[in-house]
mmCIF file of C-alpha atoms in Angstrom:
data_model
loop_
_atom_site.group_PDB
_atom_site.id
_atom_site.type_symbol
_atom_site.label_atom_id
_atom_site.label_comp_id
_atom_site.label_asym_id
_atom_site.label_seq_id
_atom_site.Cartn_x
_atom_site.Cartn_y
_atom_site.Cartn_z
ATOM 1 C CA UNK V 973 -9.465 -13.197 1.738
ATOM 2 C CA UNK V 974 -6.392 -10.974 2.974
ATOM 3 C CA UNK V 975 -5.755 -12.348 6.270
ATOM 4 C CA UNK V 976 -4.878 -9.948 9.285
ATOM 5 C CA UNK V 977 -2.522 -10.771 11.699
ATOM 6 C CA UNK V 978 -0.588 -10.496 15.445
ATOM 7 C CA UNK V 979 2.740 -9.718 15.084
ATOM 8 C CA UNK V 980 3.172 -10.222 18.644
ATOM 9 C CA UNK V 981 1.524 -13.794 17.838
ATOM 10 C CA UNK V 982 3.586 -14.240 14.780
ATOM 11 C CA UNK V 983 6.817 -13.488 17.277
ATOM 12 C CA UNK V 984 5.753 -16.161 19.533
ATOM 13 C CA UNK V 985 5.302 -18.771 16.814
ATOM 14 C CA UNK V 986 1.843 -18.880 17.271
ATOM 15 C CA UNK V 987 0.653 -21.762 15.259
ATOM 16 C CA UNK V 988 -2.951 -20.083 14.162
ATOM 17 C CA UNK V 989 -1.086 -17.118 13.190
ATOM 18 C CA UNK V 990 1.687 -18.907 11.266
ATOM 19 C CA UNK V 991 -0.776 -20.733 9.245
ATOM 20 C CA UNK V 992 -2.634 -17.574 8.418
ATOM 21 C CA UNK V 993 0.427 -15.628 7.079
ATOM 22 C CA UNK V 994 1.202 -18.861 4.831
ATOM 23 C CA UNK V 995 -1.710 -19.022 3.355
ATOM 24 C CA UNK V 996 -1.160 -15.391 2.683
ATOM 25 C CA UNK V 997 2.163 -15.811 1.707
ATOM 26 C CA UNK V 998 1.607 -18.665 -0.614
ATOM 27 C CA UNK V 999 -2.265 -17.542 -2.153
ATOM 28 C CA UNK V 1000 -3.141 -14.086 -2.341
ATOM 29 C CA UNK V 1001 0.243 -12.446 -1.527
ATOM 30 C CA UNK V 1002 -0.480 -9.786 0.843
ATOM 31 C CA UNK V 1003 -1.458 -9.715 4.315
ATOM 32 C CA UNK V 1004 -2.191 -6.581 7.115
ATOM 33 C CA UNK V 1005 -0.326 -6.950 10.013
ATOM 34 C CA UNK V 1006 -0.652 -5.016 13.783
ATOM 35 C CA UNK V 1007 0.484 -4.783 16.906
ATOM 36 C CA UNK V 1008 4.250 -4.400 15.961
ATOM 37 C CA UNK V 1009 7.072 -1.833 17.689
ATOM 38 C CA UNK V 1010 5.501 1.115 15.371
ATOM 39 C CA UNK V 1011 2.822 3.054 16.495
ATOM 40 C CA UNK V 1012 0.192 4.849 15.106
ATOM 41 C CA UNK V 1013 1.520 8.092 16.075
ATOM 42 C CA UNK V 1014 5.032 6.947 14.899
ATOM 43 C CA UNK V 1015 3.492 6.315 11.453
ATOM 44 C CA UNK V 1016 1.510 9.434 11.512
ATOM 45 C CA UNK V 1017 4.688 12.044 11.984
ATOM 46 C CA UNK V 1018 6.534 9.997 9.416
ATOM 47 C CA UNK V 1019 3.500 10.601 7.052
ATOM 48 C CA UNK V 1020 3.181 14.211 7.733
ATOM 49 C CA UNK V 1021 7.144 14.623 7.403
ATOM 50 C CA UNK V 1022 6.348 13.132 4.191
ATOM 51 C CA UNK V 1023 3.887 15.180 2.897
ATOM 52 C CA UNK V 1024 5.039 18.594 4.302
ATOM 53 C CA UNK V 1025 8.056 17.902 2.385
ATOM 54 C CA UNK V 1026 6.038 16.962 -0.991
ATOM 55 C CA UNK V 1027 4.072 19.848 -0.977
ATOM 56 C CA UNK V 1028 6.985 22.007 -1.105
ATOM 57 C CA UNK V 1029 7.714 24.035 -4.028
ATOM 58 C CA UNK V 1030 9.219 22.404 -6.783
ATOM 59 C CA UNK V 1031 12.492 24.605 -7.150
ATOM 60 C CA UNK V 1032 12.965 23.245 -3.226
ATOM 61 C CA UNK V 1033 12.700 19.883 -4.229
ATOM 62 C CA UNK V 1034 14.848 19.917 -7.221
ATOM 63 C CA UNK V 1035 17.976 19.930 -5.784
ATOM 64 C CA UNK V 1036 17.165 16.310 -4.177
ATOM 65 C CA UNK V 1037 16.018 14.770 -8.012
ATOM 66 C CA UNK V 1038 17.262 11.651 -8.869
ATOM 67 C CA UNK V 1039 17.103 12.288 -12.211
ATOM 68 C CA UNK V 1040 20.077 14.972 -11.894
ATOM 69 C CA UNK V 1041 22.121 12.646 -9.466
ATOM 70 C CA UNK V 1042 21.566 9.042 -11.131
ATOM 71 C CA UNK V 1043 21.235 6.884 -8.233
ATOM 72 C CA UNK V 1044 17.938 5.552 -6.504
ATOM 73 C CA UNK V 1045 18.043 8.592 -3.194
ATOM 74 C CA UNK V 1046 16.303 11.446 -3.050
ATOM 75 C CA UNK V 1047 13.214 12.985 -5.043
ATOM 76 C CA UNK V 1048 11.824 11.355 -7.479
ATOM 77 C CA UNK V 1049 9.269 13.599 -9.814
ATOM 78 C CA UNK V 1050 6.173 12.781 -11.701
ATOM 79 C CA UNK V 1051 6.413 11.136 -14.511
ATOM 80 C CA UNK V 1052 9.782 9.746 -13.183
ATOM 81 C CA UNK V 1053 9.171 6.305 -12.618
ATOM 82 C CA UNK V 1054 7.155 3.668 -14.985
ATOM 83 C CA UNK V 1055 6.424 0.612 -13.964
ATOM 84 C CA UNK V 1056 4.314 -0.891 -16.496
ATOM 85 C CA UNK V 1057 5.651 -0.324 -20.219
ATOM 86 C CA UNK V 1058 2.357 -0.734 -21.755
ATOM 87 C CA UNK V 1059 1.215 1.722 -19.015
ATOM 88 C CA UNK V 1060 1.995 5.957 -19.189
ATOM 89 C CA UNK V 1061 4.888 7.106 -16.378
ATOM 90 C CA UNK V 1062 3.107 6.876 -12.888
ATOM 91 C CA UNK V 1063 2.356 10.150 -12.149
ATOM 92 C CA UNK V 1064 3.364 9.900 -8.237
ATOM 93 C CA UNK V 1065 5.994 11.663 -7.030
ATOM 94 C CA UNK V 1066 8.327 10.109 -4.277
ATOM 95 C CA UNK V 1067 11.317 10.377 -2.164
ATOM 96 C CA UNK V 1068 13.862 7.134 -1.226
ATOM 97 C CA UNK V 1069 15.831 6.538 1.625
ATOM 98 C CA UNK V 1070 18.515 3.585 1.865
ATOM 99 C CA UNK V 1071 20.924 2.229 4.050
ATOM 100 C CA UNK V 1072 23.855 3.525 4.703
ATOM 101 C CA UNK V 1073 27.625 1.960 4.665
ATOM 102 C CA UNK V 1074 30.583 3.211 6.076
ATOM 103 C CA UNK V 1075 33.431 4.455 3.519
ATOM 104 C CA UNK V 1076 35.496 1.754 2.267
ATOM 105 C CA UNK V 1077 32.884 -0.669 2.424
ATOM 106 C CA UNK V 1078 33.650 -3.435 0.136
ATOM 107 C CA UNK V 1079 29.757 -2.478 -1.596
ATOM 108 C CA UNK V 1080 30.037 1.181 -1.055
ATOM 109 C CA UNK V 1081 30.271 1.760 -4.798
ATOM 110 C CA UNK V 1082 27.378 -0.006 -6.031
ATOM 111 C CA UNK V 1083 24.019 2.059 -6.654
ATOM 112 C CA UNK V 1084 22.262 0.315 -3.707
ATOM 113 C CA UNK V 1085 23.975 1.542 -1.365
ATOM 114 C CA UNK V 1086 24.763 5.513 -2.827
ATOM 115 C CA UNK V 1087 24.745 8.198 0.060
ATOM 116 C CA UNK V 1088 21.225 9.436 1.001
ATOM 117 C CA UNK V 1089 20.453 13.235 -0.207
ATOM 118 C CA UNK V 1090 18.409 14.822 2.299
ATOM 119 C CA UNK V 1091 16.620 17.842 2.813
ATOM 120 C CA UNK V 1092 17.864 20.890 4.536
ATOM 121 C CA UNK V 1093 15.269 20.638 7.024
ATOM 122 C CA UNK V 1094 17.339 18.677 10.327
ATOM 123 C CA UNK V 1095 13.628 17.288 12.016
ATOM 124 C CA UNK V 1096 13.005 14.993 8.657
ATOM 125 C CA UNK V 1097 16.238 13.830 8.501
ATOM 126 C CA UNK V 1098 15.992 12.377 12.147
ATOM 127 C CA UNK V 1099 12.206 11.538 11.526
ATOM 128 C CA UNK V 1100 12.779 9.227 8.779
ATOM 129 C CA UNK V 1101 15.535 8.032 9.333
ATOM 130 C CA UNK V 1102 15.071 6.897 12.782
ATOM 131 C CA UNK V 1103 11.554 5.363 11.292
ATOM 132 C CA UNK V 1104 14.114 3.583 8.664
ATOM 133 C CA UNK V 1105 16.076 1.577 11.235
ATOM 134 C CA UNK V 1106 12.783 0.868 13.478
ATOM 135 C CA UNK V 1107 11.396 -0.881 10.510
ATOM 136 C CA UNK V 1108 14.208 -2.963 9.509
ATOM 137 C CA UNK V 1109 13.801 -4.510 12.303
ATOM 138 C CA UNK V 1110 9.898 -5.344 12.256
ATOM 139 C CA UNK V 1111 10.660 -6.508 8.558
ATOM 140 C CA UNK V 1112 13.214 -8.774 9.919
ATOM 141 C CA UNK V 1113 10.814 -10.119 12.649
ATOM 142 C CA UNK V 1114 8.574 -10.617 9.976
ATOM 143 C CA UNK V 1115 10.667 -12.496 7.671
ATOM 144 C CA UNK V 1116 11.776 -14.979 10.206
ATOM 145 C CA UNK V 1117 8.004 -15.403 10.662
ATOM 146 C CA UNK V 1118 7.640 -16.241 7.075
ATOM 147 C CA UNK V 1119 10.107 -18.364 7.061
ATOM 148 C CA UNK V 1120 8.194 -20.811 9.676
ATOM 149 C CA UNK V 1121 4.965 -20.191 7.716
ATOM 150 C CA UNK V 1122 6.443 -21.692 4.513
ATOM 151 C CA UNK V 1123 8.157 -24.485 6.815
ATOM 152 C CA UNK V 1124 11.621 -23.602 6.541
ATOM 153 C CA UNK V 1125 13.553 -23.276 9.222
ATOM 154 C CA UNK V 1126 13.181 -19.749 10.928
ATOM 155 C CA UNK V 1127 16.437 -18.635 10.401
ATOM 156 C CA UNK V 1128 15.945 -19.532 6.661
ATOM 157 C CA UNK V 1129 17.222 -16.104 5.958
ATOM 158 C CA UNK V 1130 19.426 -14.641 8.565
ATOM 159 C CA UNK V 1131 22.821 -13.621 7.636
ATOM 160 C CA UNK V 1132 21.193 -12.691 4.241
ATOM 161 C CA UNK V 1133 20.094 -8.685 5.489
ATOM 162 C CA UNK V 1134 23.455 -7.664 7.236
ATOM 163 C CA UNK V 1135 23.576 -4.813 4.820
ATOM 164 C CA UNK V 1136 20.201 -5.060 3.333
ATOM 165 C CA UNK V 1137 19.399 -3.114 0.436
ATOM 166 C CA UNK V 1138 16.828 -2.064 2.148
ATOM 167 C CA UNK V 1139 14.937 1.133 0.598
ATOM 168 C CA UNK V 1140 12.363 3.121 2.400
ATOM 169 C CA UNK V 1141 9.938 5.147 0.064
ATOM 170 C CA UNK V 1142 7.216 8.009 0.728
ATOM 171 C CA UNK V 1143 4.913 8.195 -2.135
ATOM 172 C CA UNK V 1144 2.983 11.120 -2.934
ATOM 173 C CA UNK V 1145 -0.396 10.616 -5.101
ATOM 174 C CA UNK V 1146 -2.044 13.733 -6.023
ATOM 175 C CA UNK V 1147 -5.809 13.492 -6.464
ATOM 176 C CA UNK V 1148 -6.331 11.973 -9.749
ATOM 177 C CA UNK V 1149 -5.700 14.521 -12.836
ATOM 178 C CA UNK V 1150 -8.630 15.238 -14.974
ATOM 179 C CA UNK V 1151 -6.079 14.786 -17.806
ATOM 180 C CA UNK V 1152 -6.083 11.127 -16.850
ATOM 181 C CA UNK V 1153 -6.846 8.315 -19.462
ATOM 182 C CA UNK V 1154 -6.649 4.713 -19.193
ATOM 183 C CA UNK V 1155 -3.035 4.181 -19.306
ATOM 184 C CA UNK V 1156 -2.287 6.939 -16.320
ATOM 185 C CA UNK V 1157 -2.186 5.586 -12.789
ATOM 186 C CA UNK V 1158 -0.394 6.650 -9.524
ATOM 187 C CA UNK V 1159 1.487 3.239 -9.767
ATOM 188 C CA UNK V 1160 0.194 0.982 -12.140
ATOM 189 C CA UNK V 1161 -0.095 -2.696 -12.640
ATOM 190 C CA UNK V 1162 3.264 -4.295 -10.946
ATOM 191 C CA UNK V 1163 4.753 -7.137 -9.143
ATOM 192 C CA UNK V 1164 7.242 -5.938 -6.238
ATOM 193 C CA UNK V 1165 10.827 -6.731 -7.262
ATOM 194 C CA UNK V 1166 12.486 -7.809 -4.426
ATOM 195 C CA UNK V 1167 11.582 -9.775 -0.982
ATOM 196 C CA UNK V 1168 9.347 -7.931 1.688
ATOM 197 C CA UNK V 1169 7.187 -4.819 1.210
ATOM 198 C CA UNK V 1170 6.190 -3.807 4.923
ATOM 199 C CA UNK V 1171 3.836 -0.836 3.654
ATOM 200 C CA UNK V 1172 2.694 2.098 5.822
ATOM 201 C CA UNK V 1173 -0.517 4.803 4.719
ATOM 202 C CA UNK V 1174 -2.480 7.167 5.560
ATOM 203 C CA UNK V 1175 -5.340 5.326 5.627
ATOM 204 C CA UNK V 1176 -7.257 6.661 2.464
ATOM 205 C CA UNK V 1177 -8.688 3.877 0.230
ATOM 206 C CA UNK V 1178 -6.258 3.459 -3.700
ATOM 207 C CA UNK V 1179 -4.654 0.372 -3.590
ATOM 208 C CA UNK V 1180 -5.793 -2.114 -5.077
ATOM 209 C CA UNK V 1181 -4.695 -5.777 -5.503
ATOM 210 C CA UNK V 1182 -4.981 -8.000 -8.177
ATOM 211 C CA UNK V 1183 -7.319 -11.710 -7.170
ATOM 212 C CA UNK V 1184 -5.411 -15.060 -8.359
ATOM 213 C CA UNK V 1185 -9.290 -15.237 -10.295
ATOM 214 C CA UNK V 1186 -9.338 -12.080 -11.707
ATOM 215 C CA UNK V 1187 -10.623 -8.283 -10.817
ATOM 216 C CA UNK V 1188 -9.121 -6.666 -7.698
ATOM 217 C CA UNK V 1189 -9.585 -6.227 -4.267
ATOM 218 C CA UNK V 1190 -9.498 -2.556 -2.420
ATOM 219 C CA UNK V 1191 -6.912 -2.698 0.715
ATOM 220 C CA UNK V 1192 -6.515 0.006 3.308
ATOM 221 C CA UNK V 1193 -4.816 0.244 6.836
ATOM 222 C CA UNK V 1194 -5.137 2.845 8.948
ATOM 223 C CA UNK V 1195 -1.475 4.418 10.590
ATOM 224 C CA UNK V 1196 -0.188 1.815 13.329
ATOM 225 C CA UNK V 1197 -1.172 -1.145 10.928
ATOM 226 C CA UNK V 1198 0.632 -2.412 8.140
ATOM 227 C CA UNK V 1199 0.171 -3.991 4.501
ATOM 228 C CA UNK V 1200 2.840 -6.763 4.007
ATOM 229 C CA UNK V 1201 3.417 -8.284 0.528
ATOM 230 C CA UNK V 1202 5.776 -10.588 -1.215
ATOM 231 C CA UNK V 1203 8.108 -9.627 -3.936
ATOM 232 C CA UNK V 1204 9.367 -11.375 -7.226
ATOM 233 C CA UNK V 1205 12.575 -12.439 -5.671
ATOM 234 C CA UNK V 1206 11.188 -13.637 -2.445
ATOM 235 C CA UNK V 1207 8.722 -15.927 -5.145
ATOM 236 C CA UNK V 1208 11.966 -17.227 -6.510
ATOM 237 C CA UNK V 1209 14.261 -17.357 -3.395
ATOM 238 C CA UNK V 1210 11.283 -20.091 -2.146
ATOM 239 C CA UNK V 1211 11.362 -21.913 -5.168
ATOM 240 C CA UNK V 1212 7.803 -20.258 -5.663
ATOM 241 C CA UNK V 1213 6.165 -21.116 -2.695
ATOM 242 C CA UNK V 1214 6.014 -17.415 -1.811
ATOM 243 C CA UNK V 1215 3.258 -15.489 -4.284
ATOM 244 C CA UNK V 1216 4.311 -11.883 -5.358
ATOM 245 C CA UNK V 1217 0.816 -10.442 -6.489
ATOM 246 C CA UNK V 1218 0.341 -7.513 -9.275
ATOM 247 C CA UNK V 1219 -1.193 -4.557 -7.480
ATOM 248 C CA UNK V 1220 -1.875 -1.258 -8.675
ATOM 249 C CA UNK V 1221 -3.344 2.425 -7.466
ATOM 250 C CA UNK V 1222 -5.363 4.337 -9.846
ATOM 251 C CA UNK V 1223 -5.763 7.625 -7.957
ATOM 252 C CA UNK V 1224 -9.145 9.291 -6.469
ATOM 253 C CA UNK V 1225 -10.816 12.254 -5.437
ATOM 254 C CA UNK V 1226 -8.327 12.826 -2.616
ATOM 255 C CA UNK V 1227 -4.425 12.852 -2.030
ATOM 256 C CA UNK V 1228 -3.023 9.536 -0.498
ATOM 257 C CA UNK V 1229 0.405 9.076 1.154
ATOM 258 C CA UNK V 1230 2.072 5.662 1.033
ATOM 259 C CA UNK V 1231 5.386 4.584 2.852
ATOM 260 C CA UNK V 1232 6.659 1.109 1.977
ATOM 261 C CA UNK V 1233 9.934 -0.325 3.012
ATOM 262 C CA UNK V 1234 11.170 -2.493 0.609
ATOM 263 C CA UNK V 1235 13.545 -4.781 2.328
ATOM 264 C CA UNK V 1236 15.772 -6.465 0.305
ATOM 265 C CA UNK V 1237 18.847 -8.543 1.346
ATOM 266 C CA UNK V 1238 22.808 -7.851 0.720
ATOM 267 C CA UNK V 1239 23.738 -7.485 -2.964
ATOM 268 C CA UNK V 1240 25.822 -10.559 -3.219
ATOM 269 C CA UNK V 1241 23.063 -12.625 -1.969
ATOM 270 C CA UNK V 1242 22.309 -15.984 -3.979
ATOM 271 C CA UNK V 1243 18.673 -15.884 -4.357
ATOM 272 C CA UNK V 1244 18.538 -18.784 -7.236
ATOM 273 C CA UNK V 1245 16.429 -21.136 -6.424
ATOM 274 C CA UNK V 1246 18.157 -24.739 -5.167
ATOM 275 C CA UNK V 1247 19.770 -26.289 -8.530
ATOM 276 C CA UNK V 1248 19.805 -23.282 -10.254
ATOM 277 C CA UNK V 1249 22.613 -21.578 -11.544
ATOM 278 C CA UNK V 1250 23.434 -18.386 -8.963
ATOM 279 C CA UNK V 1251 21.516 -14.846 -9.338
ATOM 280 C CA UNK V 1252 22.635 -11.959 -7.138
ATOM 281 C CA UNK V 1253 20.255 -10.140 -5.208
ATOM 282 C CA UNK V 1254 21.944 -6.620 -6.714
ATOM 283 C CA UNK V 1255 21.886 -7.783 -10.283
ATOM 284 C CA UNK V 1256 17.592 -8.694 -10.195
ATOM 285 C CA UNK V 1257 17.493 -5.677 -8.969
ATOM 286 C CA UNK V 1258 19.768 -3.651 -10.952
ATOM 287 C CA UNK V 1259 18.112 -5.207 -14.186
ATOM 288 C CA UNK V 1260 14.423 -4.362 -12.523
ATOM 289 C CA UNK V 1261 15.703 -0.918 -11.710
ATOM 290 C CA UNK V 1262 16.667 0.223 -15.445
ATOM 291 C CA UNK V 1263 13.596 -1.302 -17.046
ATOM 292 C CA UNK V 1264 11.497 1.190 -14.236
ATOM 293 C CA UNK V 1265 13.555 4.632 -13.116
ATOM 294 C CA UNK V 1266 12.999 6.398 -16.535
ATOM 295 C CA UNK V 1267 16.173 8.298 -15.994
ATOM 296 C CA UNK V 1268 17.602 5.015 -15.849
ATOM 297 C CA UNK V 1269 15.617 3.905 -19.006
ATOM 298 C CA UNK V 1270 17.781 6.707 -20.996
ATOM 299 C CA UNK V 1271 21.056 5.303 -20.232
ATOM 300 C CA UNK V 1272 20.520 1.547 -20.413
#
């Protein structure tokens, strides 16, 4: 069962709500979660800012492609990204948004943290990225929250996110193609690489996540409610008390807009479990990050 929670509750250490979101955290790795500083309406114009700006032509969008600039900002086209190597490139398109540091920042030259590319149009610049900084800090809330659910102390992770590399995503699925075979999904069968997904949508039914038994479960929130999950590193970082789950969206009869923040902590961050010899937060992800961006894939 995919428990749903209070995040006002979860804020005031409510021990009921704590106990759900660990056995979320620890079994079936995802969780819905309401009641935080986002609204519905909030979630709705970033949605619509979204998908205005993915149904533009594709001669507007192609200035913004990743593939031309190299980093992990801007447009990403279908066919761009492939998460699954036994799976066909997802045929999603999507757009990424990350945090930005000052020049001369010490980390300023790694990929992480590359300037944002955004479009000409001023009202989705300050849409999204006002949205961005809103839900750092509900992911932050939410982390401390984890960390009492798995019985660490609640400041388990603080200091760890002072320049997260933190990247906000819309995702664009077109209704399924008829070309479609077995091996073509919107996103296929993946694990989450890093720590927290706090995931935003539309509402319309797609993803789908994978039981610890087998077969998968259909999950949906409407705008205003959120889908939390766990990533790969977060799994490690907890010495594998934290569950990141395979999940996976095969596409439908209708379009479906998705927008997950995938918050991540500083580069240099020791995520190595206790004992272990040190991992960087940047270099999981860098390594994660080539095997997936397909423009990557060519250079690697």
């Amino acid at each position: 069962m995919i428990p749903r929670l209070d995040a006002a509750a979860l804020a005031a250490s409510d021990a009921q709500s704590l106990a759900a979101l660990g056995e979320a955290a620890t079994g079936v790795g995802f969780a819905t979660v309401h009641n935080t500083a986002l609204s519905g309406a909030r979630v709705r114009e970033v949605i619509e800012t979204f998908r205005a700006f993915f149904h533009l032509p594709e001669a507007e969008k192609r200035p913004l492609d990743m593939a031309r600039t190299g980093s992990n900002r801007g447009w990403g086209a279908a066919g761009s990204e492939q998460v699954d190597p036994d799976a066909n490139p997802d045929y999603k398109q999507f757009f990424d948004v990350g945090f930005a540091l000052p020049a001369g920042h010490p980390l300023a030259e790694k990929t992480f943290y590359a300037p944002n590319l955004w479009p000409d149009d001023p009202q989705f610049h300050s849409v999204i990225a006002a949205y961005y900084d809103d839900a750092l800090r509900v992911s932050k809330d939410l982390l401390r929250a984890i960390a009492q659910a798995i019985r660490a102390d609640a400041g388990y992770f603080d200091g760890a996110f002072d320049t997260p590399m933190a990247l906000l995503r819309g995702n664009y699925y077109p209704e399924r193609p008829s070309w479609a075979g077995a091996k073509d999904f919107g996103i296929a069968t993946h694990t989450d690489y890093g720590c927290l997904t706090l995931l935003a949508t539309d509402g319309s039914p797609g993803l789908e996540v994978r039981q610890r038994g087998g077969g998968w479960i259909p999950l949906s929130a409407p705008p205003g409610e959120f889908i939390i999950n766990f990533g790969e590193m977060l799994e490690f970082w907890t010495q594998g008390r934290v569950k990141a789950t395979p999940h996976r969206v095969v596409g439908g009869l209708a379009e479906r807009i998705s927008v997950p923040l995938f918050f991540n902590p500083t580069y240099d961050t020791n995520v190595a479990p206790e004992g272990q010899d040190p991992i960087l937060a940047g270099d999981h992800l860098s390594a994660r990050f080539k095997e997936t961006y397909v423009h990557l894939q060519a250079k690697s």
